[in-house]
Amino acid sequence: PVLGHIFKERESPSVAMASTSAESEGSGGSGTANERMMADASRALTAYAGVPASIGAEGGAAGPATEMDFNDVFSMRRPQNVMAGVSSGLQSVGKGILAGTAALVAAPYLGARQEGASGFLKGLGAGLISAVVLPTVGVSIGAAQIVRGIINTPEAIAEANAGKRWNHRKREWIREDLVEESLRLGEMDDEDILEKARARARERGSAPGIEGMMGGGGGGDGKVSETEFYELLAVTPTATTAEIKRQYYLLARKLHPDKNLDDPTAKDKFQKVGEAYQVLSDPELRKKYDARGKAGLGEHSAVDASAFFAVLFGSDQMEGLVGRLQLATLAMAGADLKREEAAQLQDRRQGRLAVKLAAMLEGYVVGTEEEFKATMSGVATALAAASYGEMMLHTIGFIYEKQAMEFMTDPVAGMGTWADLGLRTNMARWEQKAKQISHQMSAASAGLKVFHAFRAGESEAKGQGSEEEANQVRMKHQKNMLPHFLEALWNASALDIESTLRHVCDKVLHDFSVPPTTRAKRGEALVILGKIFQQAKAPEGMVDPMAQVEAAMRRAFKAEGDGEDGAEEEDGGEPSRGASS
């Protein structure tokens, strides 16, 4: 929501500055390089990140993140065992006390604001009732969850010893079988699920996908002065913004340089498609392009599309290891994707990745360790050269190794013994938890830096003598947001990758379609593969991805002949590393 407030269309200071800058350029004036940079950067962030134009706007649909039910407040879901029951129970008690306290404070205040003294008294009465009822409900549900956890513990011990896995979404013990999984995957297609969400968007008159969340979706009237950008994206001049976004996603995956290493023109093709997308996905720029073609865009500069594409959707070469990131799924389906549908898509993603991972590990199961290491080292070297390759490989490798170590040492559900009292198993779990918390803290820190930069800009802008000076101050502060914004996006994707791969490894290592000896060999292979991936290095000369993105954006928006910015960095020079690196 913070990023949406800062960058949303029509209300963002940077977007407002874009219009001002464009108007001044069209009338013969000239804005500074920084103003043009931030105007175009904000448009690019909106286009690639899909920042909502109006969060919670009237008529918007509730997506998977906003659907609520009773279990989101007081959980009555079936607990796995006594530990899960205690955890669920304590959470319900805590929520009840917190909600009761909040009601006691908030109800009189809100009542007083609406109805004065009488409203205060009414609110106080409602608050006192809530302060008694809500904690009582929380304690009752908490006690019930603890009892249920105790009752379910014997079954949990038996099922875990039998090698079954606890499905947190279905709240039941399941028997993993990758043969059956592959058959289920063939029964339907992800597109069938996504189309349901798009159909719901069309029924309520909104654009499907991320564009529906942004409140847009109207197409052009078909009257254009040139069609080059439309032809690059293979859409008609009457295409809706949602259709343009979807077509760009499909084309970009097909044309990405990482997937076309033998084509020297691949990077140029990919960049041209990205430039066309940035213009046609922005209503104001599209209107100018339709009216006057490229000449009507003034000094608009296109951001390097690969920077945003990699951090939001992942490299095409990595898809076999991490699948389609949830940010990409959101871009394709938007707010109309129901929670159950989102979970179904995630289950299918995990199933596909598990089948692929088992096939990769087969080289160790039926071959030799030396051959497997040589093959996987070659794979790691190639993948490390992809966009965000090294960072993704290190994240993937860490999960592979720790999940395998947990399986190999687990005396209950894995191949371990009680010789170490389960310490190695718990250590592997704790290390993964620490990594997860680290990514969460990094994402939160980056988000706060963006917010603070925005607030600082607004505070300083208030003290300026004119609106033009105020906008220049805002631009200075917003330029510092870019690396933090991308850092937050990367950490969100990293959390998605880690969570997904934990389930994938569970499926592979507890696969009942193969004998225990094969599962043990898979565990050994996964440890080896994890270490190889964590040791992978990007080719010499490649810089930190975050610094590379920041430098590329600054170069892209630099005006020719601008003395101050032009002196910062010569073409071909080493990009300076921002705070995010």
Coordinates of C-alpha atoms in Angstrom, one line a residue, residues 180-533:
E180 CA 0.1 -39.8 -9.5
E181 CA 1.1 -36.2 -9.3
S182 CA 2.2 -36.1 -13.0
L183 CA -1.1 -37.7 -14.1
R184 CA -3.1 -35.1 -12.1
L185 CA -1.1 -32.3 -13.7
G186 CA -2.2 -33.5 -17.2
E187 CA -5.9 -33.4 -16.3
M188 CA -6.1 -29.6 -16.8
D189 CA -4.0 -26.6 -17.6
D190 CA -3.1 -23.5 -15.5
E191 CA -4.7 -21.4 -18.2
D192 CA -8.1 -22.9 -17.4
I193 CA -7.8 -21.5 -13.8
L194 CA -6.5 -18.1 -14.9
E195 CA -9.3 -17.8 -17.5
K196 CA -11.9 -18.1 -14.7
A197 CA -10.4 -15.1 -13.0
R198 CA -10.3 -13.1 -16.3
A199 CA -13.9 -14.1 -17.0
R200 CA -15.0 -12.7 -13.6
A201 CA -13.1 -9.5 -14.4
R202 CA -14.9 -9.1 -17.7
E203 CA -18.3 -9.8 -16.2
R204 CA -18.0 -6.9 -13.8
G205 CA -16.6 -4.6 -16.6
S206 CA -13.0 -4.5 -15.4
A207 CA -9.8 -5.4 -17.1
P208 CA -8.4 -8.9 -16.3
G209 CA -5.1 -9.3 -14.6
I210 CA -3.0 -6.7 -13.0
E211 CA -4.6 -3.9 -15.1
G212 CA -7.9 -4.6 -13.4
M213 CA -6.3 -3.9 -10.0
M214 CA -4.9 -0.7 -11.4
G215 CA -8.4 0.5 -12.5
G216 CA -7.6 0.7 -16.2
G217 CA -8.3 -1.5 -19.1
G218 CA -9.7 0.7 -21.9
G219 CA -8.4 0.2 -25.4
G220 CA -7.7 2.7 -28.1
D221 CA -10.1 3.9 -30.7
G222 CA -8.1 2.4 -33.5
K223 CA -7.1 5.7 -35.0
V224 CA -3.3 5.9 -34.8
S225 CA -0.6 7.8 -36.7
E226 CA 1.8 4.8 -36.8
T227 CA 1.6 1.1 -35.8
E228 CA 5.2 0.1 -35.1
F229 CA 4.8 -0.5 -31.4
Y230 CA 1.5 -2.3 -31.9
E231 CA 3.2 -4.6 -34.5
L232 CA 6.1 -5.3 -32.1
L233 CA 3.7 -6.6 -29.5
A234 CA 1.5 -8.3 -32.1
V235 CA -1.7 -6.5 -31.0
T236 CA -4.2 -4.3 -32.7
P237 CA -4.5 -0.5 -32.1
T238 CA -7.8 -1.3 -30.3
A239 CA -6.2 -3.7 -27.8
T240 CA -7.0 -3.1 -24.2
T241 CA -4.2 -2.4 -21.7
A242 CA -4.7 -5.8 -20.2
E243 CA -4.3 -7.5 -23.6
I244 CA -1.1 -5.5 -24.1
K245 CA 0.3 -6.5 -20.7
R246 CA -0.5 -10.2 -21.3
Q247 CA 1.0 -10.1 -24.8
Y248 CA 4.2 -8.5 -23.5
Y249 CA 4.5 -11.1 -20.8
L250 CA 4.3 -13.9 -23.4
L251 CA 6.6 -12.2 -25.9
A252 CA 9.2 -11.3 -23.4
R253 CA 9.5 -14.8 -22.2
K254 CA 10.0 -16.0 -25.7
L255 CA 12.5 -13.3 -26.7
H256 CA 14.4 -13.0 -23.5
P257 CA 18.2 -13.0 -24.2
D258 CA 18.8 -15.7 -21.6
K259 CA 16.7 -18.1 -23.8
N260 CA 18.3 -17.0 -27.1
L261 CA 22.0 -17.2 -26.4
D262 CA 22.9 -18.0 -30.0
D263 CA 21.0 -15.0 -31.4
P264 CA 23.2 -11.8 -31.3
T265 CA 20.1 -9.7 -32.0
A266 CA 18.1 -11.1 -29.1
K267 CA 18.9 -8.3 -26.7
D268 CA 17.9 -5.7 -29.3
K269 CA 14.6 -7.5 -30.0
F270 CA 13.8 -7.8 -26.3
Q271 CA 14.5 -4.2 -25.7
K272 CA 12.3 -3.0 -28.5
V273 CA 9.4 -5.1 -27.2
G274 CA 10.0 -3.6 -23.7
E275 CA 10.0 -0.1 -25.1
A276 CA 6.8 -0.7 -27.0
Y277 CA 5.2 -2.1 -23.8
Q278 CA 6.3 0.8 -21.6
V279 CA 4.6 3.3 -24.0
L280 CA 1.4 1.4 -24.8
S281 CA 0.8 0.3 -21.2
D282 CA 0.8 3.9 -20.1
P283 CA -2.5 5.7 -21.0
E284 CA -0.9 9.1 -21.4
L285 CA 2.1 8.0 -23.4
R286 CA -0.2 5.8 -25.6
K287 CA -2.4 8.7 -26.3
K288 CA 0.6 10.8 -27.4
Y289 CA 2.0 7.9 -29.5
D290 CA -1.4 7.3 -31.2
A291 CA -1.7 11.0 -32.1
R292 CA 1.8 11.7 -33.3
G293 CA 3.9 8.5 -33.2
K294 CA 7.3 8.4 -31.7
A295 CA 7.7 12.1 -32.3
G296 CA 4.9 12.8 -29.8
L297 CA 6.8 11.1 -27.0
G298 CA 9.3 13.9 -26.6
E299 CA 12.5 12.8 -24.7
H300 CA 10.8 9.8 -23.1
S301 CA 13.4 7.1 -22.5
A302 CA 12.7 3.4 -22.0
V303 CA 14.0 1.5 -19.0
D304 CA 16.0 -1.6 -19.6
A305 CA 13.2 -4.1 -19.7
S306 CA 15.4 -7.0 -18.6
A307 CA 15.9 -5.4 -15.2
F308 CA 12.3 -5.4 -14.2
F309 CA 11.4 -8.6 -16.0
A310 CA 14.1 -10.6 -14.2
V311 CA 13.3 -9.3 -10.7
L312 CA 9.5 -9.7 -11.2
F313 CA 9.2 -12.8 -13.3
G314 CA 12.5 -14.5 -13.0
S315 CA 14.9 -15.6 -15.7
D316 CA 13.4 -17.9 -18.3
Q317 CA 16.3 -20.3 -17.7
M318 CA 15.4 -20.5 -14.0
E319 CA 11.8 -21.5 -14.7
G320 CA 12.6 -25.2 -14.5
L321 CA 13.9 -24.7 -11.0
V322 CA 11.5 -22.1 -9.5
G323 CA 8.5 -22.2 -11.8
R324 CA 6.3 -19.1 -12.4
L325 CA 6.8 -16.7 -9.6
Q326 CA 3.7 -15.6 -7.7
L327 CA 4.3 -12.0 -8.8
A328 CA 4.0 -13.2 -12.4
T329 CA 0.8 -15.1 -11.6
L330 CA -0.7 -11.9 -10.1
A331 CA 0.2 -10.0 -13.2
M332 CA -1.7 -12.6 -15.3
A333 CA -4.8 -13.0 -13.1
G334 CA -5.0 -10.0 -10.8
A335 CA -7.4 -9.4 -7.9
D336 CA -10.1 -11.7 -9.4
L337 CA -8.1 -14.8 -8.6
K338 CA -9.8 -16.5 -5.6
R339 CA -7.8 -17.8 -2.7
E340 CA -8.6 -21.4 -3.6
E341 CA -7.6 -20.9 -7.2
A342 CA -4.3 -19.3 -6.2
A343 CA -3.6 -22.3 -3.9
Q344 CA -4.5 -24.7 -6.8
L345 CA -2.0 -22.9 -9.1
Q346 CA 0.7 -23.0 -6.4
D347 CA 0.0 -26.8 -5.9
R348 CA 0.4 -27.4 -9.6
R349 CA 3.6 -25.3 -9.7
Q350 CA 5.1 -27.4 -6.8
G351 CA 4.0 -30.6 -8.5
R352 CA 5.7 -29.7 -11.8
L353 CA 8.9 -28.7 -10.1
A354 CA 9.0 -31.8 -8.0
V355 CA 8.7 -34.0 -11.1
K356 CA 11.5 -32.0 -12.8
L357 CA 13.7 -32.1 -9.8
A358 CA 13.3 -35.9 -9.4
A359 CA 14.4 -36.2 -13.0
M360 CA 17.5 -34.1 -12.4
L361 CA 18.5 -36.2 -9.4
E362 CA 18.1 -39.4 -11.4
G363 CA 21.6 -38.8 -12.8
Y364 CA 23.0 -39.5 -9.4
V365 CA 20.6 -42.3 -8.5
V366 CA 21.5 -44.4 -11.6
G367 CA 24.9 -42.9 -12.4
T368 CA 28.1 -42.0 -10.6
E369 CA 28.8 -39.1 -8.3
E370 CA 31.5 -37.8 -10.5
E371 CA 29.3 -37.7 -13.6
F372 CA 26.5 -36.0 -11.6
K373 CA 28.8 -33.4 -10.2
A374 CA 30.3 -32.6 -13.6
T375 CA 26.9 -32.3 -15.3
M376 CA 25.4 -30.1 -12.5
S377 CA 28.5 -27.9 -12.3
G378 CA 28.0 -27.2 -16.0
V379 CA 24.4 -26.4 -15.4
A380 CA 25.2 -24.0 -12.5
T381 CA 27.8 -22.2 -14.6
A382 CA 25.3 -21.6 -17.4
L383 CA 22.6 -20.5 -15.0
A384 CA 24.8 -18.2 -13.1
A385 CA 25.2 -16.1 -16.3
A386 CA 21.4 -15.4 -16.4
S387 CA 19.7 -12.4 -15.0
Y388 CA 19.8 -12.6 -11.2
G389 CA 21.4 -16.1 -11.8
E390 CA 23.9 -16.1 -9.0
M391 CA 21.5 -14.7 -6.4
M392 CA 18.8 -17.2 -7.4
L393 CA 21.1 -20.2 -7.5
H394 CA 22.4 -19.4 -4.0
T395 CA 18.8 -19.2 -2.7
I396 CA 17.8 -22.4 -4.5
G397 CA 21.0 -24.3 -3.4
F398 CA 20.5 -23.3 0.3
I399 CA 17.0 -24.8 0.4
Y400 CA 18.1 -27.9 -1.5
E401 CA 20.9 -28.6 1.0
K402 CA 19.0 -27.8 4.2
Q403 CA 15.9 -29.7 3.1
A404 CA 18.0 -32.7 2.2
M405 CA 19.9 -32.6 5.5
E406 CA 16.7 -32.4 7.4
F407 CA 15.4 -35.5 5.6
M408 CA 18.6 -37.4 6.0
T409 CA 18.9 -36.8 9.7
D410 CA 15.2 -36.8 10.7
P411 CA 14.6 -39.9 12.9
V412 CA 10.8 -39.7 12.5
A413 CA 9.9 -38.9 8.9
G414 CA 13.3 -39.3 7.3
M415 CA 16.4 -41.5 7.2
G416 CA 18.0 -40.5 10.5
T417 CA 18.4 -42.1 13.9
W418 CA 18.0 -40.8 17.4
A419 CA 21.8 -40.9 18.0
D420 CA 21.9 -37.1 18.0
L421 CA 18.5 -36.6 19.6
G422 CA 17.3 -34.9 16.4
L423 CA 19.6 -32.0 16.8
R424 CA 20.9 -31.9 13.2
T425 CA 17.3 -32.0 11.9
N426 CA 16.3 -29.1 14.1
M427 CA 19.5 -27.2 13.1
A428 CA 18.6 -27.5 9.4
R429 CA 15.1 -26.2 10.2
W430 CA 16.4 -23.3 12.3
E431 CA 18.8 -22.2 9.6
Q432 CA 16.0 -22.1 7.0
K433 CA 13.8 -20.1 9.4
A434 CA 16.7 -17.7 10.0
K435 CA 17.1 -17.2 6.3
Q436 CA 13.3 -16.6 5.9
I437 CA 13.3 -14.0 8.7
S438 CA 16.4 -12.3 7.1
H439 CA 14.5 -11.9 3.8
Q440 CA 11.4 -10.6 5.6
M441 CA 13.5 -8.1 7.5
S442 CA 15.3 -7.0 4.3
A443 CA 12.0 -6.5 2.5
A444 CA 10.5 -4.6 5.4
S445 CA 13.7 -2.4 5.7
A446 CA 13.6 -1.6 2.0
G447 CA 10.0 -0.7 2.1
L448 CA 10.6 1.6 5.1
K449 CA 13.4 3.3 3.2
V450 CA 11.1 3.9 0.3
F451 CA 8.5 5.3 2.7
H452 CA 11.0 7.5 4.6
A453 CA 12.4 8.9 1.3
F454 CA 8.8 9.7 0.2
R455 CA 8.0 11.4 3.5
A456 CA 11.3 13.3 3.5
G457 CA 10.6 14.6 0.0
E458 CA 7.1 15.7 0.9
S459 CA 8.3 17.4 4.1
E460 CA 11.0 19.3 2.3
A461 CA 8.7 20.1 -0.6
K462 CA 6.3 22.0 1.7
G463 CA 9.0 24.5 2.5
Q464 CA 9.6 25.5 -1.1
G465 CA 8.6 28.8 -2.6
S466 CA 6.9 27.4 -5.7
E467 CA 5.4 24.2 -7.0
E468 CA 8.2 23.8 -9.5
E469 CA 10.8 23.9 -6.8
A470 CA 8.7 21.5 -4.7
N471 CA 8.5 19.0 -7.5
Q472 CA 12.3 19.2 -8.0
V473 CA 12.8 18.3 -4.4
R474 CA 10.4 15.4 -4.7
M475 CA 12.3 14.1 -7.7
K476 CA 15.6 14.2 -5.8
H477 CA 14.2 12.1 -3.0
Q478 CA 12.3 9.7 -5.3
K479 CA 15.4 8.9 -7.3
N480 CA 16.8 7.4 -4.1
M481 CA 13.8 5.1 -3.8
L482 CA 14.5 3.0 -7.0
P483 CA 17.2 0.6 -5.6
H484 CA 15.2 0.1 -2.4
F485 CA 12.0 -0.6 -4.4
L486 CA 13.8 -3.3 -6.4
E487 CA 15.4 -4.7 -3.3
A488 CA 11.9 -5.1 -1.8
L489 CA 10.6 -6.9 -4.9
W490 CA 13.6 -9.3 -5.0
N491 CA 13.2 -10.2 -1.3
A492 CA 9.5 -10.9 -1.9
S493 CA 10.4 -13.2 -4.8
A494 CA 13.1 -14.9 -2.7
L495 CA 10.6 -15.7 0.0
D496 CA 8.3 -17.1 -2.7
I497 CA 11.1 -19.3 -4.1
E498 CA 12.1 -20.6 -0.7
S499 CA 8.6 -21.5 0.4
T500 CA 7.9 -23.2 -2.9
L501 CA 11.1 -25.2 -2.9
R502 CA 10.6 -26.5 0.6
H503 CA 7.4 -28.2 -0.5
V504 CA 9.0 -29.4 -3.7
C505 CA 11.8 -31.0 -1.8
D506 CA 9.3 -32.7 0.5
K507 CA 7.5 -34.2 -2.4
V508 CA 10.8 -35.5 -4.0
L509 CA 12.2 -36.9 -0.8
H510 CA 9.0 -38.5 0.5
D511 CA 7.9 -40.0 -2.9
F512 CA 6.1 -43.3 -2.3
S513 CA 6.4 -44.2 -6.0
V514 CA 10.0 -45.2 -5.5
P515 CA 11.6 -47.4 -2.8
P516 CA 13.3 -46.0 0.3
T517 CA 16.8 -46.6 -1.2
T518 CA 16.0 -44.3 -4.1
R519 CA 14.7 -41.7 -1.7
A520 CA 17.9 -41.9 0.3
K521 CA 20.0 -41.5 -2.9
R522 CA 17.9 -38.5 -3.8
G523 CA 18.7 -36.9 -0.5
E524 CA 22.4 -37.4 -1.1
A525 CA 22.1 -36.0 -4.6
L526 CA 20.2 -32.9 -3.3
V527 CA 22.9 -32.1 -0.8
I528 CA 25.5 -32.3 -3.5
L529 CA 23.4 -30.2 -5.9
G530 CA 22.7 -27.6 -3.2
K531 CA 26.4 -27.1 -2.5
I532 CA 27.2 -26.8 -6.2
F533 CA 24.5 -24.1 -6.7

